[in-house]
Amino acid sequence: GINPQPLFAATFASVLADQLLGGAASEKVMWTINPDMSDRVLKHEAGHLLVAHLLGCPVQSVALGNYDALTKEKSGLVSAGTSFFDPQLNAASQKGEITRSVLDRFSIIVMAGIAAEALC
């Protein structure tokens, strides 16, 4: 019969390599299977970027996928997303006094990605 060990070894090696690349390989496969995915990710991250900017939170970086993040940050520990700094949340957390308005502001930015997907 057929020896399944080489298939298992190849599968294990592929999964391990993908993990070392921060999921970039499997992400590329998914984007190839579903071409609309890249457009969806673009709209999602644009929502975070726009709302963070409008609320006065400096945007530090935007990565449109794991491979994009991997090449920008040179680390497998970074994933797709928008990195921003909220000075009000930072100040409130250092004091140990996070108010509802500060938390609402942060939540609005976090939810802006899903809202942008739904609107576009």
Coordinates of N, CA and C in Angstrom, one line a residue:
G1 N 0.8 -1.2 0.0 CA 0.0 0.0 0.0 C 0.9 1.3 0.0
I2 N 0.2 2.3 0.1 CA 0.8 3.7 0.1 C 1.3 4.0 1.6
N3 N 2.5 4.5 1.7 CA 3.0 4.9 3.0 C 2.6 6.4 3.3
P4 N 1.7 6.6 4.3 CA 1.2 8.0 4.6 C 2.2 8.9 5.3
Q5 N 3.3 8.3 5.8 CA 4.3 9.1 6.6 C 4.8 10.3 5.8
P6 N 5.2 10.2 4.6 CA 5.7 11.4 3.9 C 4.6 12.5 3.8
L7 N 3.4 12.1 3.6 CA 2.3 13.1 3.5 C 2.1 13.8 4.9
F8 N 2.2 13.0 6.0 CA 2.0 13.6 7.3 C 3.2 14.5 7.6
A9 N 4.4 14.1 7.2 CA 5.6 15.0 7.4 C 5.5 16.3 6.6
A10 N 5.1 16.2 5.4 CA 4.9 17.4 4.5 C 3.9 18.3 5.1
T11 N 2.8 17.7 5.6 CA 1.7 18.6 6.2 C 2.2 19.3 7.4
F12 N 2.9 18.5 8.3 CA 3.4 19.1 9.5 C 4.4 20.2 9.2
A13 N 5.3 20.0 8.2 CA 6.3 21.0 7.8 C 5.6 22.2 7.3
S14 N 4.6 22.1 6.5 CA 3.8 23.2 5.9 C 3.2 24.0 7.0
V15 N 2.6 23.4 8.0 CA 1.9 24.1 9.1 C 2.9 24.8 9.9
L16 N 4.0 24.2 10.2 CA 5.1 24.8 11.0 C 5.7 26.0 10.3
A17 N 5.9 25.9 9.0 CA 6.5 27.0 8.2 C 5.5 28.2 8.2
D18 N 4.2 27.9 8.1 CA 3.2 28.9 8.1 C 3.1 29.6 9.4
Q19 N 3.3 28.8 10.5 CA 3.3 29.4 11.8 C 4.5 30.3 12.0
L20 N 5.6 29.9 11.5 CA 6.9 30.7 11.6 C 6.7 32.0 10.8
L21 N 5.9 32.0 9.8 CA 5.7 33.2 8.9 C 4.5 34.0 9.4
G22 N 4.0 33.7 10.6 CA 2.9 34.4 11.2 C 1.5 34.2 10.5
G23 N 1.4 33.1 9.8 CA 0.1 32.8 9.1 C 0.0 33.4 7.7
A24 N 1.1 33.9 7.3 CA 1.1 34.6 5.9 C 0.9 33.7 4.8
A25 N 1.3 32.4 4.9 CA 1.1 31.5 3.8 C -0.3 31.1 3.7
S26 N -0.9 30.7 4.8 CA -2.3 30.3 4.8 C -3.2 31.5 4.4
E27 N -2.8 32.7 4.8 CA -3.6 33.9 4.4 C -3.6 34.1 2.9
K28 N -2.4 33.9 2.3 CA -2.3 34.0 0.9 C -3.2 33.0 0.1
V29 N -3.2 31.8 0.7 CA -4.1 30.8 0.1 C -5.6 31.2 0.2
M30 N -6.0 31.7 1.3 CA -7.3 32.2 1.5 C -7.7 33.3 0.6
W31 N -6.8 34.2 0.4 CA -7.0 35.4 -0.5 C -7.1 35.0 -1.9
T32 N -6.4 33.9 -2.3 CA -6.4 33.3 -3.6 C -7.8 32.7 -3.9
I33 N -8.2 31.9 -2.9 CA -9.5 31.3 -3.0 C -10.7 32.3 -3.0
N34 N -10.5 33.3 -2.2 CA -11.6 34.3 -2.0 C -11.0 35.7 -2.4
P35 N -11.0 36.1 -3.6 CA -10.4 37.4 -4.0 C -11.1 38.6 -3.4
D36 N -12.3 38.5 -2.9 CA -12.9 39.7 -2.3 C -12.4 39.9 -0.9
M37 N -11.6 39.0 -0.4 CA -11.1 39.1 1.0 C -10.1 40.3 1.1
S38 N -9.3 40.6 0.1 CA -8.4 41.7 0.2 C -9.1 43.0 0.2
D39 N -10.2 43.1 -0.5 CA -11.0 44.3 -0.6 C -11.7 44.5 0.8
R40 N -12.1 43.5 1.4 CA -12.8 43.5 2.7 C -11.8 44.0 3.8
V41 N -10.6 43.4 3.7 CA -9.5 43.8 4.7 C -9.2 45.3 4.5
L42 N -9.1 45.7 3.3 CA -8.7 47.1 3.0 C -9.8 48.1 3.6
K43 N -11.1 47.8 3.4 CA -12.1 48.6 3.9 C -12.1 48.6 5.4
H44 N -11.9 47.4 6.0 CA -11.9 47.2 7.5 C -10.8 48.1 8.1
E45 N -9.6 48.0 7.6 CA -8.5 48.8 8.2 C -8.7 50.2 7.9
A46 N -9.3 50.6 6.7 CA -9.5 52.0 6.4 C -10.5 52.6 7.4
G47 N -11.4 51.8 7.9 CA -12.4 52.3 8.9 C -11.7 52.6 10.2
H48 N -10.8 51.7 10.7 CA -10.0 52.0 11.9 C -9.1 53.3 11.7
L49 N -8.5 53.4 10.5 CA -7.6 54.5 10.2 C -8.3 55.8 10.2
L50 N -9.4 55.9 9.5 CA -10.2 57.1 9.4 C -10.7 57.6 10.8
V51 N -11.4 56.7 11.5 CA -12.0 57.0 12.8 C -10.9 57.4 13.8
A52 N -9.8 56.7 13.9 CA -8.7 57.0 14.8 C -8.2 58.4 14.5
H53 N -8.0 58.7 13.2 CA -7.6 60.1 12.8 C -8.6 61.1 13.2
L54 N -9.8 60.9 12.9 CA -10.9 61.9 13.3 C -11.0 62.1 14.8
L55 N -10.7 61.1 15.6 CA -10.8 61.2 17.0 C -9.5 61.7 17.6
G56 N -8.5 62.0 16.8 CA -7.2 62.6 17.3 C -6.2 61.6 17.8
C57 N -6.4 60.3 17.4 CA -5.4 59.3 17.8 C -4.4 59.1 16.7
P58 N -3.2 59.3 16.9 CA -2.2 59.1 15.9 C -2.1 57.7 15.5
V59 N -2.2 57.4 14.2 CA -2.0 56.1 13.6 C -0.5 55.8 13.4
Q60 N -0.1 54.7 14.0 CA 1.4 54.4 13.9 C 1.7 53.5 12.6
S61 N 0.8 52.6 12.3 CA 1.0 51.8 11.1 C -0.3 51.1 10.7
V62 N -0.3 50.6 9.5 CA -1.4 49.8 9.0 C -0.9 48.7 8.2
A63 N -1.3 47.5 8.5 CA -0.8 46.3 7.8 C -2.1 45.6 7.2
L64 N -2.1 45.4 5.9 CA -3.3 44.9 5.3 C -3.3 43.3 5.2
G65 N -2.4 42.7 5.9 CA -2.3 41.3 5.9 C -1.1 40.8 6.8
N66 N -1.1 39.5 7.1 CA 0.0 39.0 7.9 C 1.4 39.2 7.1
Y67 N 1.4 38.9 5.8 CA 2.6 39.1 5.1 C 3.1 40.5 5.1
D68 N 2.1 41.5 4.9 CA 2.4 42.9 5.0 C 3.0 43.3 6.3
A69 N 2.4 42.8 7.4 CA 2.9 43.0 8.7 C 4.3 42.4 8.9
L70 N 4.5 41.2 8.4 CA 5.8 40.5 8.6 C 6.9 41.3 7.9
T71 N 6.6 41.8 6.7 CA 7.7 42.5 6.0 C 7.9 43.9 6.5
K72 N 6.9 44.6 7.1 CA 7.1 45.9 7.7 C 7.8 45.8 9.1
E73 N 7.4 44.8 9.9 CA 7.9 44.8 11.2 C 9.1 43.8 11.4
K74 N 9.3 43.0 10.4 CA 10.4 42.0 10.4 C 10.3 41.1 11.6
S75 N 9.1 40.7 11.9 CA 8.9 39.8 13.0 C 7.7 38.9 12.8
G76 N 7.7 37.7 13.1 CA 6.6 36.8 13.0 C 5.5 37.0 14.1
L77 N 5.8 37.9 15.0 CA 4.9 38.1 16.1 C 3.9 39.2 15.8
V78 N 3.9 39.8 14.6 CA 3.0 40.9 14.3 C 1.9 40.4 13.3
S79 N 0.7 40.8 13.5 CA -0.4 40.4 12.6 C -1.0 41.6 11.9
A80 N -1.9 41.3 11.0 CA -2.6 42.4 10.2 C -3.3 43.3 11.2
G81 N -3.5 44.6 10.8 CA -4.2 45.5 11.7 C -3.7 46.9 11.6
T82 N -4.4 47.7 12.3 CA -4.1 49.2 12.4 C -3.6 49.4 13.9
S83 N -2.4 50.0 14.0 CA -1.8 50.3 15.3 C -2.0 51.8 15.5
F84 N -2.6 52.2 16.6 CA -2.8 53.6 16.9 C -2.5 53.8 18.3
F85 N -2.3 55.1 18.7 CA -2.0 55.5 20.0 C -3.1 56.4 20.5
D86 N -3.7 56.1 21.6 CA -4.8 56.9 22.2 C -4.2 57.6 23.5
P87 N -3.8 58.9 23.3 CA -3.2 59.6 24.5 C -4.1 59.7 25.7
Q88 N -5.4 59.8 25.5 CA -6.4 59.8 26.6 C -6.4 58.5 27.4
L89 N -6.5 57.4 26.6 CA -6.5 56.1 27.3 C -5.2 55.8 28.0
N90 N -4.1 56.2 27.4 CA -2.8 56.1 28.0 C -2.7 56.8 29.3
A91 N -3.1 58.1 29.3 CA -3.0 58.9 30.5 C -4.0 58.3 31.6
A92 N -5.2 57.9 31.2 CA -6.1 57.4 32.2 C -5.7 56.1 32.7
S93 N -5.1 55.2 31.9 CA -4.6 53.9 32.5 C -3.4 54.1 33.4
Q94 N -2.6 55.1 33.1 CA -1.4 55.4 34.0 C -1.9 55.8 35.4
K95 N -3.0 56.6 35.4 CA -3.6 57.1 36.7 C -4.5 56.0 37.3
G96 N -4.8 55.0 36.6 CA -5.7 53.9 37.1 C -7.2 54.4 37.1
E97 N -7.5 55.4 36.3 CA -8.9 56.0 36.3 C -9.4 56.0 34.9
I98 N -9.8 54.9 34.3 CA -10.3 54.9 33.0 C -11.8 55.2 33.1
T99 N -12.2 56.3 32.4 CA -13.6 56.7 32.5 C -14.4 56.1 31.3
R100 N -15.7 56.2 31.4 CA -16.5 55.6 30.4 C -16.3 56.3 29.1
S101 N -16.1 57.6 29.0 CA -15.8 58.3 27.8 C -14.5 57.9 27.1
V102 N -13.5 57.6 27.9 CA -12.2 57.2 27.4 C -12.4 55.8 26.8
L103 N -13.1 54.9 27.5 CA -13.4 53.6 27.0 C -14.3 53.6 25.8
D104 N -15.3 54.5 25.7 CA -16.1 54.6 24.6 C -15.3 55.0 23.3
R105 N -14.4 56.0 23.5 CA -13.6 56.5 22.4 C -12.8 55.3 21.8
F106 N -12.1 54.5 22.7 CA -11.4 53.4 22.2 C -12.3 52.4 21.5
S107 N -13.4 52.1 22.1 CA -14.3 51.1 21.5 C -14.8 51.6 20.1
I108 N -15.1 52.9 20.0 CA -15.5 53.4 18.7 C -14.5 53.1 17.6
I109 N -13.2 53.3 17.9 CA -12.1 53.0 17.0 C -12.0 51.5 16.6
V110 N -12.2 50.7 17.6 CA -12.1 49.3 17.4 C -13.2 48.8 16.6
M111 N -14.4 49.3 16.8 CA -15.6 48.9 16.0 C -15.7 49.5 14.7
A112 N -14.9 50.5 14.4 CA -15.0 51.2 13.1 C -14.6 50.3 11.9
G113 N -13.8 49.3 12.1 CA -13.5 48.3 11.1 C -14.7 47.6 10.6
I114 N -15.4 47.0 11.5 CA -16.6 46.3 11.2 C -17.7 47.2 10.5
A115 N -17.8 48.4 11.1 CA -18.8 49.3 10.5 C -18.4 49.7 9.1
A116 N -17.1 49.9 8.8 CA -16.7 50.2 7.4 C -17.0 49.1 6.5
E117 N -16.8 47.8 6.9 CA -17.2 46.7 6.1 C -18.7 46.7 5.8
A118 N -19.5 47.0 6.8 CA -21.0 46.9 6.6 C -21.4 48.1 5.7
L119 N -20.8 49.2 5.7 CA -21.2 50.4 4.9 C -20.8 50.4 3.5
C120 N -19.7 49.7 3.2 CA -19.1 49.7 1.8 C -19.4 48.5 1.0

